[in-house]
Amino acid sequence: MMNFVVKTLANAGALGVAIWLLQDITLTGESTGKKILTLILVALVFGLVNVLVKPVVKLLTLPLFILTLGLITLVVNALMLLLTSWLAEQFNLSFHVEGFWTAVLGGLIISVVSWALNVVLPDGD
């Protein structure tokens, strides 16, 4: 359970950094508390997308992973971020990613920040 909380907080922090750095990734809300709640909910959606959808996409694109020496990971991460944006819209969460190239850069930022936060934050195991 603690590992789940740590990973969700790391995702929320990584998404927050991407929102802060890129103007085409937006999170809106009336108050800071509402923005933080929305960010945590989006982090949960992002985590679910990464757990449920990403392994299937990776399996289906395995030949491309081999052919591009793993660079297709940037595209897969961007697609997961765009899917998260679409799902957030379906759940009336005020999170939006504008465009594929923004998603590629956002996915790269989220990957690096999430990795760094997972190294720093304690593991519940």
CSV table of C-alpha atoms in Angstrom, one decimal:
chain,number,residue,atom,x,y,z
A,1,MET,CA,0.0,0.0,0.0
A,2,MET,CA,2.8,2.4,0.9
A,3,ASN,CA,4.5,1.6,-2.5
A,4,PHE,CA,1.3,2.6,-4.3
A,5,VAL,CA,1.1,5.9,-2.4
A,6,VAL,CA,4.8,6.7,-3.1
A,7,LYS,CA,4.4,5.9,-6.8
A,8,THR,CA,1.2,8.1,-7.0
A,9,LEU,CA,3.0,11.0,-5.3
A,10,ALA,CA,6.0,10.6,-7.7
A,11,ASN,CA,3.6,10.6,-10.7
A,12,ALA,CA,1.9,13.7,-9.3
A,13,GLY,CA,5.2,15.4,-8.8
A,14,ALA,CA,6.4,14.5,-12.3
A,15,LEU,CA,3.1,15.7,-13.8
A,16,GLY,CA,3.4,18.9,-11.8
A,17,VAL,CA,6.9,19.6,-13.2
A,18,ALA,CA,5.7,18.9,-16.8
A,19,ILE,CA,2.8,21.3,-16.3
A,20,TRP,CA,5.1,23.9,-14.9
A,21,LEU,CA,7.7,23.6,-17.7
A,22,LEU,CA,5.4,23.2,-20.7
A,23,GLN,CA,2.7,25.8,-21.5
A,24,ASP,CA,0.7,23.3,-23.6
A,25,ILE,CA,0.1,20.9,-20.7
A,26,THR,CA,-2.5,22.6,-18.6
A,27,LEU,CA,-4.2,22.0,-15.3
A,28,THR,CA,-6.8,24.5,-14.2
A,29,GLY,CA,-8.8,25.0,-11.1
A,30,GLU,CA,-10.4,27.6,-8.9
A,31,SER,CA,-8.1,27.2,-6.0
A,32,THR,CA,-4.7,25.6,-5.1
A,33,GLY,CA,-6.4,22.8,-3.2
A,34,LYS,CA,-8.6,22.0,-6.1
A,35,LYS,CA,-5.6,21.9,-8.4
A,36,ILE,CA,-3.7,19.6,-6.1
A,37,LEU,CA,-6.7,17.3,-5.8
A,38,THR,CA,-7.0,17.3,-9.6
A,39,LEU,CA,-3.3,16.6,-10.0
A,40,ILE,CA,-3.5,13.6,-7.6
A,41,LEU,CA,-6.5,12.3,-9.5
A,42,VAL,CA,-4.7,12.7,-12.8
A,43,ALA,CA,-1.7,10.9,-11.3
A,44,LEU,CA,-4.0,8.0,-10.4
A,45,VAL,CA,-5.4,7.9,-13.9
A,46,PHE,CA,-1.8,8.1,-15.4
A,47,GLY,CA,-0.7,5.3,-13.1
A,48,LEU,CA,-3.6,3.1,-14.2
A,49,VAL,CA,-2.9,3.8,-17.8
A,50,ASN,CA,0.7,2.8,-17.3
A,51,VAL,CA,-0.2,-0.4,-15.4
A,52,LEU,CA,-3.0,-1.6,-17.7
A,53,VAL,CA,-2.4,-0.2,-21.2
A,54,LYS,CA,1.3,0.4,-21.5
A,55,PRO,CA,2.4,-3.3,-21.2
A,56,VAL,CA,0.0,-4.3,-24.0
A,57,VAL,CA,1.2,-1.5,-26.2
A,58,LYS,CA,4.8,-2.5,-25.5
A,59,LEU,CA,4.1,-6.1,-26.4
A,60,LEU,CA,2.4,-5.2,-29.6
A,61,THR,CA,5.2,-2.8,-30.6
A,62,LEU,CA,8.1,-5.1,-29.6
A,63,PRO,CA,9.5,-5.3,-33.2
A,64,LEU,CA,9.6,-1.5,-33.2
A,65,PHE,CA,11.4,-1.5,-29.8
A,66,ILE,CA,14.1,-3.8,-31.3
A,67,LEU,CA,14.3,-1.9,-34.6
A,68,THR,CA,14.6,1.6,-33.0
A,69,LEU,CA,16.8,0.4,-30.1
A,70,GLY,CA,14.2,1.5,-27.6
A,71,LEU,CA,13.6,5.0,-28.9
A,72,ILE,CA,10.0,4.1,-29.6
A,73,THR,CA,9.6,4.4,-25.9
A,74,LEU,CA,9.3,8.1,-26.3
A,75,VAL,CA,6.3,7.7,-28.6
A,76,VAL,CA,4.7,5.1,-26.3
A,77,ASN,CA,5.1,7.5,-23.3
A,78,ALA,CA,3.6,10.3,-25.4
A,79,LEU,CA,0.6,8.2,-26.3
A,80,MET,CA,0.1,7.2,-22.7
A,81,LEU,CA,0.1,10.9,-21.7
A,82,LEU,CA,-2.4,11.7,-24.5
A,83,LEU,CA,-4.6,8.8,-23.4
A,84,THR,CA,-4.4,10.2,-19.8
A,85,SER,CA,-5.4,13.6,-21.1
A,86,TRP,CA,-8.4,12.1,-23.0
A,87,LEU,CA,-9.5,10.1,-19.9
A,88,ALA,CA,-9.1,13.1,-17.7
A,89,GLU,CA,-11.5,15.0,-20.0
A,90,GLN,CA,-14.0,12.1,-19.8
A,91,PHE,CA,-13.9,12.3,-16.0
A,92,ASN,CA,-14.2,16.1,-16.1
A,93,LEU,CA,-10.7,16.7,-14.7
A,94,SER,CA,-9.2,19.9,-15.8
A,95,PHE,CA,-6.0,18.4,-17.3
A,96,HIS,CA,-5.1,18.8,-21.0
A,97,VAL,CA,-2.2,18.0,-23.3
A,98,GLU,CA,-2.2,20.0,-26.5
A,99,GLY,CA,-0.5,18.1,-29.4
A,100,PHE,CA,1.7,15.1,-30.0
A,101,TRP,CA,5.1,16.8,-29.8
A,102,THR,CA,4.1,18.4,-26.5
A,103,ALA,CA,3.2,14.9,-25.3
A,104,VAL,CA,6.6,13.6,-26.4
A,105,LEU,CA,8.4,16.3,-24.5
A,106,GLY,CA,6.1,15.9,-21.5
A,107,GLY,CA,6.5,12.2,-21.5
A,108,LEU,CA,10.3,12.6,-21.4
A,109,ILE,CA,10.1,15.1,-18.6
A,110,ILE,CA,7.7,12.9,-16.6
A,111,SER,CA,9.9,9.9,-17.1
A,112,VAL,CA,13.0,11.6,-15.8
A,113,VAL,CA,11.3,13.4,-12.9
A,114,SER,CA,9.4,10.2,-11.9
A,115,TRP,CA,12.6,8.2,-11.9
A,116,ALA,CA,14.4,10.8,-9.8
A,117,LEU,CA,11.5,11.0,-7.3
A,118,ASN,CA,11.3,7.2,-7.1
A,119,VAL,CA,15.0,7.1,-6.2
A,120,VAL,CA,14.6,9.8,-3.5
A,121,LEU,CA,11.3,8.8,-2.0
A,122,PRO,CA,11.3,5.8,0.4
A,123,ASP,CA,10.0,2.5,-0.8
A,124,GLY,CA,7.3,0.9,1.3
A,125,ASP,CA,8.6,-2.7,0.8
